[in-house]
Amino acid sequence: MGASGVVAVAATVIATLAIIGIVGYLLDRNG
Amino acid sequence: MNLAHLHLIMNHVPTVGSVAALGLLLLGYARRNEHLKHVGLEVLFLIALLTLPVYVSGVAANHELRNRSDISIDAVRIHQDVALFGFSWMEFAGFIAWAALWQWRRRGRAAKGMVPAATLLLMMALVVMGRAANLGGEIHHPEILAGGTPAPAGDPNRFVTSAITQVAVYSHWAWPAAETIHFLGLSLSLGVLLAVNLRILGAMKQIPFADLHRLLPWGMLGFGANLITGMFFFVGQPAQYTSSAPFYWKIIFLVIAGANFLYLTVFGKAWGPFDEAQGRRSGGANAPFHPNVADKAMAILSLTAWLGVLYAGRMLPFLGRSF
C-alpha cells in the first residue's frame, strides 16, 4: 500500500469517526 | 444438519418476525397504545439481530449448493443480492428502534419521528425481505416461478455481492480501512459494555449508574460500525468465513452480546425507570442502585459473550484451515 492508500485509510477512518461522533452527540443530547 | 438446512429453518425469522413487529407497531398506532409500540420496537430489534445468522447461513448454504447441477447459481446469487439489501434495511430499522427505546428509557418517550421512522424502515425491510424470501423459494421450487423458467444467466459481475468482493480483493486500502474501523468499533463497544456491566457487578460504586448508562449509544454505534465492516469482510471473502468454525462461534456470541444491549435498554428496574407522574427517573440519577440476580447474570453473560467474540474473531486465521 502506497502513500495514497495510507491517506485513503486515514480519510475513511476519520470520516467514520466523524459520523459516529455526530450521531453519538445527537443521541446523547436527545437522550 | 448442514448449514443449508439451518438456513431453511431460520429463513422465515426475518419475514414472519417483521410482520409480528409491524403488527404490534400498527396496533399501537390504531389503539394509541404506547406500550404496544414499545413491545413492537423490542421485537423489531430482536428480529434485526437474528437476521444476521439468517444471512450468514444463507451465504454458507450458497457455498454448499453451488456445485449442484439441479440448482441455478444465478437464482441463488440474485436471492443473495436482494437478501443483502433486505438485511441492510432491517439493521437500519433495528438501530432506529433501539435508539427510540433508549430515549424512551431515558426521557419517558422517544424523540418525535423516531417510532414512525422505525415503522417505515421496517415496512421497507419487510418488502425487500419478502422479495428475497420469494426469490429464495424459487431456487429449488421451479413450480412457483411465474414464467416457469429460472432467471436468465448473464454477466456474473452484475451482482452487488460480486462488486463488493471486487473492492475487497483488489482495492489496496478498503480492507485495511475496514479492519481499522472494526478495531475502533470493538474498542468502543467493548469499552462501554465493560464499564456498564462491571458497574452492575459491583465495581466503581462511586459512579452513579445512570451516568454510565448514558454511554450506551456510543457502544451501540461501535457495534454498528463493526456490523458494517464485518459484513464487508464476510461479503467480500465469504468462502474464508463459511468454512471457519470460529466464525460461527463469533456469530453466536455476537447475537448474545447484541441482546445484552436490549436488556440494558429496556429491563432492569434497579436503575429507576422513567416516572411519568414525577417527570423524571424514579429516585433520580443518584438513586441507590440495587441490581438483582438477573441483572448480574446478564452482566456476566454479556462479558463472557464479548470475550467469546474477541477470542473467536482473533483466532479466525489460526483455528481451522480456511484462512
Coordinates of C-alpha atoms in Angstrom, one line a residue:
Chain A
M1 CA 0.0 0.0 0.0
G2 CA 1.5 3.3 -1.1
A3 CA 1.1 6.8 0.2
S4 CA -2.3 7.3 -1.5
G5 CA -3.5 4.1 0.2
V6 CA -2.4 5.4 3.7
V7 CA -4.2 8.7 3.0
A8 CA -7.3 6.8 1.9
V9 CA -7.3 4.6 5.0
A10 CA -6.8 7.7 7.2
A11 CA -9.6 9.6 5.4
T12 CA -12.1 6.7 5.7
V13 CA -11.3 6.2 9.4
I14 CA -11.6 9.9 10.2
A15 CA -14.9 10.2 8.2
T16 CA -16.3 7.2 10.1
L17 CA -15.2 8.7 13.5
A18 CA -16.9 12.0 12.5
I19 CA -20.2 10.2 11.7
I20 CA -20.0 8.2 15.0
G21 CA -19.2 11.5 16.8
I22 CA -22.1 13.4 15.2
V23 CA -24.7 10.6 15.7
G24 CA -23.4 9.9 19.2
Y25 CA -23.6 13.6 20.1
L26 CA -27.2 13.8 18.8
L27 CA -28.3 10.7 20.7
D28 CA -26.6 12.0 23.9
R29 CA -28.2 15.4 23.6
N30 CA -31.7 13.9 23.0
G31 CA -31.3 11.0 25.4
Chain B
M1 CA -27.9 -31.0 9.8
N2 CA -25.8 -28.8 7.5
L3 CA -25.8 -25.0 7.1
A4 CA -28.2 -25.2 4.1
H5 CA -30.7 -27.0 6.4
L6 CA -30.1 -24.4 9.1
H7 CA -30.8 -21.6 6.6
L8 CA -34.0 -23.3 5.6
I9 CA -35.1 -23.4 9.3
M10 CA -34.1 -19.8 10.1
N11 CA -35.0 -18.0 6.9
H12 CA -38.6 -17.4 8.0
V13 CA -37.5 -15.4 11.0
P14 CA -37.0 -12.0 9.3
T15 CA -40.2 -12.1 7.4
V16 CA -42.5 -13.6 10.0
G17 CA -40.8 -11.6 12.8
S18 CA -41.1 -8.4 10.8
V19 CA -44.8 -9.0 10.3
A20 CA -45.2 -9.5 14.0
A21 CA -43.2 -6.4 14.9
L22 CA -45.1 -4.3 12.3
G23 CA -48.4 -5.7 13.5
L24 CA -47.6 -4.6 17.1
L25 CA -46.5 -1.1 16.0
L26 CA -49.6 -0.6 13.8
L27 CA -51.8 -1.9 16.5
G28 CA -50.1 0.6 18.9
Y29 CA -50.9 3.4 16.5
A30 CA -54.5 2.2 16.0
R31 CA -55.2 1.9 19.7
R32 CA -53.0 4.8 20.7
N33 CA -51.2 2.4 23.0
E34 CA -47.6 3.3 23.7
H35 CA -46.9 0.0 25.4
L36 CA -47.7 -1.9 22.2
K37 CA -45.4 0.4 20.2
H38 CA -42.6 -0.3 22.8
V39 CA -43.0 -4.0 22.5
G40 CA -43.1 -3.7 18.7
L41 CA -39.7 -1.9 18.8
E42 CA -38.3 -4.6 21.1
V43 CA -39.4 -7.3 18.7
L44 CA -38.0 -5.3 15.8
F45 CA -34.6 -5.0 17.5
L46 CA -34.5 -8.8 18.2
I47 CA -35.5 -9.7 14.6
A48 CA -32.8 -7.3 13.3
L49 CA -30.3 -9.2 15.5
L50 CA -31.5 -12.6 14.3
T51 CA -31.3 -11.6 10.7
L52 CA -27.5 -11.7 10.9
P53 CA -27.3 -15.5 11.4
V54 CA -30.0 -15.9 8.7
Y55 CA -27.9 -14.0 6.2
V56 CA -24.7 -15.7 7.2
S57 CA -26.2 -19.2 7.0
G58 CA -27.7 -18.3 3.6
V59 CA -24.2 -17.5 2.2
A60 CA -22.9 -20.7 3.7
A61 CA -25.8 -22.6 2.0
N62 CA -24.8 -21.0 -1.3
H63 CA -21.3 -22.4 -0.9
E64 CA -22.6 -25.8 -0.1
L65 CA -25.1 -25.9 -3.0
R66 CA -23.2 -24.1 -5.8
N67 CA -21.8 -27.2 -7.5
R68 CA -25.2 -29.0 -7.7
S69 CA -26.5 -29.3 -11.3
D70 CA -30.1 -29.0 -10.3
I71 CA -29.8 -25.5 -8.9
S72 CA -29.4 -22.3 -10.8
I73 CA -26.5 -20.4 -9.3
D74 CA -27.8 -17.2 -10.9
A75 CA -31.1 -17.7 -9.0
V76 CA -29.0 -18.2 -5.8
R77 CA -27.0 -15.0 -6.4
I78 CA -30.0 -12.9 -7.2
H79 CA -31.6 -14.1 -4.0
Q80 CA -28.4 -13.3 -2.1
D81 CA -28.2 -9.8 -3.5
V82 CA -31.8 -9.0 -2.6
A83 CA -31.2 -10.6 0.9
L84 CA -28.3 -8.3 1.4
F85 CA -30.5 -5.2 0.7
G86 CA -33.2 -6.6 3.0
F87 CA -30.6 -7.3 5.7
S88 CA -29.3 -3.7 5.4
W89 CA -32.8 -2.2 5.7
M90 CA -33.5 -4.5 8.6
E91 CA -30.4 -3.5 10.5
F92 CA -31.1 0.2 9.9
A93 CA -34.6 -0.2 11.2
G94 CA -33.2 -2.2 14.2
F95 CA -30.8 0.6 15.0
I96 CA -33.5 3.3 14.9
A97 CA -35.8 1.1 17.0
W98 CA -33.0 0.7 19.6
A99 CA -32.4 4.5 19.7
A100 CA -36.1 5.1 20.2
L101 CA -36.1 2.5 23.1
W102 CA -33.1 4.1 24.6
Q103 CA -34.7 7.6 24.5
W104 CA -37.9 6.1 26.0
R105 CA -35.8 4.7 28.8
R106 CA -34.0 8.0 29.5
R107 CA -36.8 10.5 28.9
G108 CA -40.0 8.5 29.1
R109 CA -40.7 9.0 25.3
A110 CA -38.9 8.7 22.0
A111 CA -37.9 11.8 20.1
K112 CA -40.5 13.0 17.6
G113 CA -40.4 10.9 14.4
M114 CA -38.3 8.1 15.8
V115 CA -41.1 5.5 16.1
P116 CA -42.7 6.4 12.7
A117 CA -39.2 6.2 11.2
A118 CA -38.6 2.8 12.6
T119 CA -42.0 1.7 11.4
L120 CA -41.4 3.0 7.8
L121 CA -37.9 1.4 7.7
L122 CA -39.4 -1.9 8.9
M123 CA -42.0 -1.7 6.1
M124 CA -39.2 -1.2 3.6
A125 CA -37.3 -4.1 5.1
L126 CA -40.3 -6.3 5.0
V127 CA -41.0 -5.6 1.3
V128 CA -37.3 -6.3 0.4
M129 CA -37.2 -9.4 2.7
G130 CA -40.4 -10.7 1.2
R131 CA -38.9 -10.3 -2.3
A132 CA -35.7 -12.1 -1.0
A133 CA -37.9 -14.9 0.5
N134 CA -39.8 -15.3 -2.7
L135 CA -36.6 -15.5 -4.8
G136 CA -35.2 -17.9 -2.2
G137 CA -38.2 -20.2 -2.7
E138 CA -37.7 -20.2 -6.4
I139 CA -34.2 -21.6 -6.1
H140 CA -35.4 -25.1 -5.5
H141 CA -39.1 -24.8 -6.2
P142 CA -39.3 -24.1 -10.0
E143 CA -43.1 -24.8 -9.8
I144 CA -43.6 -21.4 -8.2
L145 CA -41.8 -19.5 -10.9
A146 CA -44.2 -17.1 -12.7
G147 CA -42.8 -17.9 -16.2
G148 CA -41.8 -21.4 -15.5
T149 CA -38.1 -20.6 -16.2
P150 CA -35.3 -19.6 -13.9
A151 CA -33.7 -16.2 -14.0
P152 CA -31.5 -15.8 -17.1
A153 CA -27.8 -16.1 -16.8
G154 CA -25.7 -13.1 -17.6
D155 CA -22.6 -11.2 -16.6
P156 CA -21.6 -12.7 -13.2
N157 CA -20.2 -9.3 -12.1
R158 CA -23.6 -7.6 -12.3
F159 CA -24.3 -8.8 -8.7
V160 CA -23.8 -6.4 -5.8
T161 CA -22.1 -9.0 -3.8
S162 CA -19.6 -9.6 -6.6
A163 CA -18.9 -5.8 -6.8
I164 CA -18.2 -5.8 -3.0
T165 CA -15.8 -8.8 -3.5
Q166 CA -14.0 -6.9 -6.3
V167 CA -13.4 -4.0 -3.9
A168 CA -12.4 -6.2 -1.0
V169 CA -9.9 -8.2 -3.1
Y170 CA -8.5 -5.6 -5.5
S171 CA -8.6 -2.3 -3.5
H172 CA -5.3 -1.6 -1.7
W173 CA -6.9 0.4 1.0
A174 CA -10.5 -0.7 1.6
W175 CA -9.7 -3.9 3.6
P176 CA -7.1 -2.1 5.9
A177 CA -9.5 0.8 6.4
A178 CA -12.3 -1.6 7.3
E179 CA -10.0 -3.5 9.7
T180 CA -9.0 -0.3 11.4
I181 CA -12.7 0.8 11.8
H182 CA -13.5 -2.8 13.0
F183 CA -11.0 -2.5 15.8
L184 CA -12.1 1.0 16.8
G185 CA -15.8 -0.2 16.8
L186 CA -14.8 -3.2 19.0
S187 CA -12.9 -0.9 21.4
L188 CA -15.9 1.4 21.6
S189 CA -18.5 -1.3 22.1
L190 CA -16.5 -3.5 24.5
G191 CA -15.2 -0.4 26.4
V192 CA -18.7 0.9 27.1
L193 CA -20.2 -2.5 27.9
L194 CA -17.3 -3.4 30.1
A195 CA -17.8 -0.3 32.2
V196 CA -21.6 -0.7 32.4
N197 CA -21.5 -4.4 33.2
L198 CA -18.7 -4.2 35.7
R199 CA -20.7 -1.4 37.4
I200 CA -23.7 -3.8 37.6
L201 CA -21.3 -6.4 39.2
G202 CA -20.3 -4.0 41.9
A203 CA -17.2 -2.2 40.6
M204 CA -16.9 1.7 40.6
K205 CA -19.7 2.2 43.1
Q206 CA -18.9 5.9 43.4
I207 CA -20.1 6.4 39.9
P208 CA -24.0 6.8 39.5
F209 CA -25.2 4.0 37.3
A210 CA -27.3 6.5 35.3
D211 CA -24.1 8.3 34.2
L212 CA -22.6 5.1 32.9
H213 CA -25.9 4.0 31.3
R214 CA -25.7 7.3 29.3
L215 CA -22.7 5.9 27.4
L216 CA -24.8 3.1 25.8
P217 CA -25.4 4.8 22.4
W218 CA -21.6 5.1 21.9
G219 CA -21.3 1.3 22.4
M220 CA -24.2 0.7 20.0
L221 CA -22.5 3.0 17.4
G222 CA -19.3 0.9 17.8
F223 CA -21.5 -2.2 17.4
G224 CA -23.0 -0.7 14.2
A225 CA -19.6 0.2 12.8
N226 CA -18.4 -3.4 13.4
L227 CA -21.6 -4.8 11.8
I228 CA -20.9 -2.8 8.6
T229 CA -17.2 -3.5 8.4
G230 CA -17.7 -7.2 9.4
M231 CA -20.3 -7.6 6.7
F232 CA -17.8 -6.1 4.2
F233 CA -15.3 -8.8 5.1
F234 CA -17.9 -11.5 5.0
V235 CA -19.5 -10.5 1.7
G236 CA -16.0 -9.7 0.2
Q237 CA -14.5 -13.1 1.1
P238 CA -17.3 -15.4 2.0
A239 CA -15.5 -18.7 1.4
Q240 CA -12.9 -17.7 4.0
Y241 CA -15.6 -17.5 6.7
T242 CA -18.3 -20.0 5.8
S243 CA -15.8 -22.9 6.3
S244 CA -14.4 -21.5 9.6
A245 CA -15.7 -22.9 12.9
P246 CA -14.6 -19.9 15.0
F247 CA -16.6 -17.6 12.7
Y248 CA -19.9 -19.4 13.7
W249 CA -18.9 -19.2 17.3
K250 CA -18.3 -15.5 16.8
I251 CA -21.8 -15.0 15.3
I252 CA -23.4 -16.9 18.2
F253 CA -21.6 -14.8 20.8
L254 CA -22.4 -11.7 18.8
V255 CA -26.1 -12.3 18.9
I256 CA -25.9 -12.8 22.7
A257 CA -23.8 -9.7 23.1
G258 CA -26.3 -7.7 21.0
A259 CA -29.2 -9.0 23.0
N260 CA -27.4 -7.5 26.1
F261 CA -27.9 -4.1 24.6
L262 CA -31.6 -4.6 24.6
Y263 CA -31.6 -5.9 28.2
L264 CA -29.6 -2.9 29.4
T265 CA -32.0 -0.6 27.5
V266 CA -35.4 -1.9 28.5
F267 CA -35.1 -4.2 31.5
G268 CA -33.6 -3.8 34.9
K269 CA -35.7 -2.0 37.4
A270 CA -32.6 -1.4 39.5
W271 CA -31.7 1.9 37.9
G272 CA -35.0 3.5 38.2
P273 CA -37.2 3.6 35.0
F274 CA -38.8 6.9 33.9
D275 CA -41.6 8.0 36.2
E276 CA -44.4 9.7 34.2
A277 CA -46.0 11.3 37.2
Q278 CA -42.8 12.8 38.5
G279 CA -41.5 13.7 35.1
R280 CA -38.0 12.1 35.8
R281 CA -36.4 8.8 36.5
S282 CA -37.9 7.4 39.7
G283 CA -35.4 8.1 42.6
G284 CA -33.4 10.4 40.4
A285 CA -30.0 9.9 38.8
N286 CA -28.3 9.3 42.1
A287 CA -30.9 6.8 43.5
P288 CA -29.4 3.8 45.2
F289 CA -28.6 1.1 42.6
H290 CA -29.5 -2.4 43.5
P291 CA -29.0 -4.9 40.6
N292 CA -30.8 -8.2 41.2
V293 CA -29.6 -11.7 40.3
A294 CA -30.9 -11.5 36.8
D295 CA -29.1 -8.2 36.2
K296 CA -25.8 -9.7 37.4
A297 CA -26.3 -12.9 35.4
M298 CA -26.9 -10.8 32.3
A299 CA -23.7 -8.8 33.0
I300 CA -21.7 -12.0 33.4
L301 CA -23.3 -13.4 30.2
S302 CA -22.5 -10.3 28.3
L303 CA -18.9 -10.1 29.4
T304 CA -18.4 -13.8 28.6
A305 CA -20.1 -13.3 25.2
W306 CA -17.8 -10.3 24.4
L307 CA -14.7 -12.3 25.4
G308 CA -16.0 -15.0 23.1
V309 CA -16.5 -12.6 20.2
L310 CA -13.0 -11.2 20.8
Y311 CA -11.3 -14.6 21.1
A312 CA -13.2 -16.2 18.1
G313 CA -12.6 -13.2 16.0
R314 CA -8.9 -13.1 16.8
M315 CA -8.5 -16.8 16.3
L316 CA -10.1 -16.8 12.8
P317 CA -6.8 -17.0 11.0
F318 CA -5.3 -19.6 13.4
L319 CA -8.1 -22.1 14.1
G320 CA -9.0 -24.3 11.1
R321 CA -7.6 -24.0 7.7
S322 CA -9.9 -21.6 5.9
F323 CA -7.6 -18.5 6.1

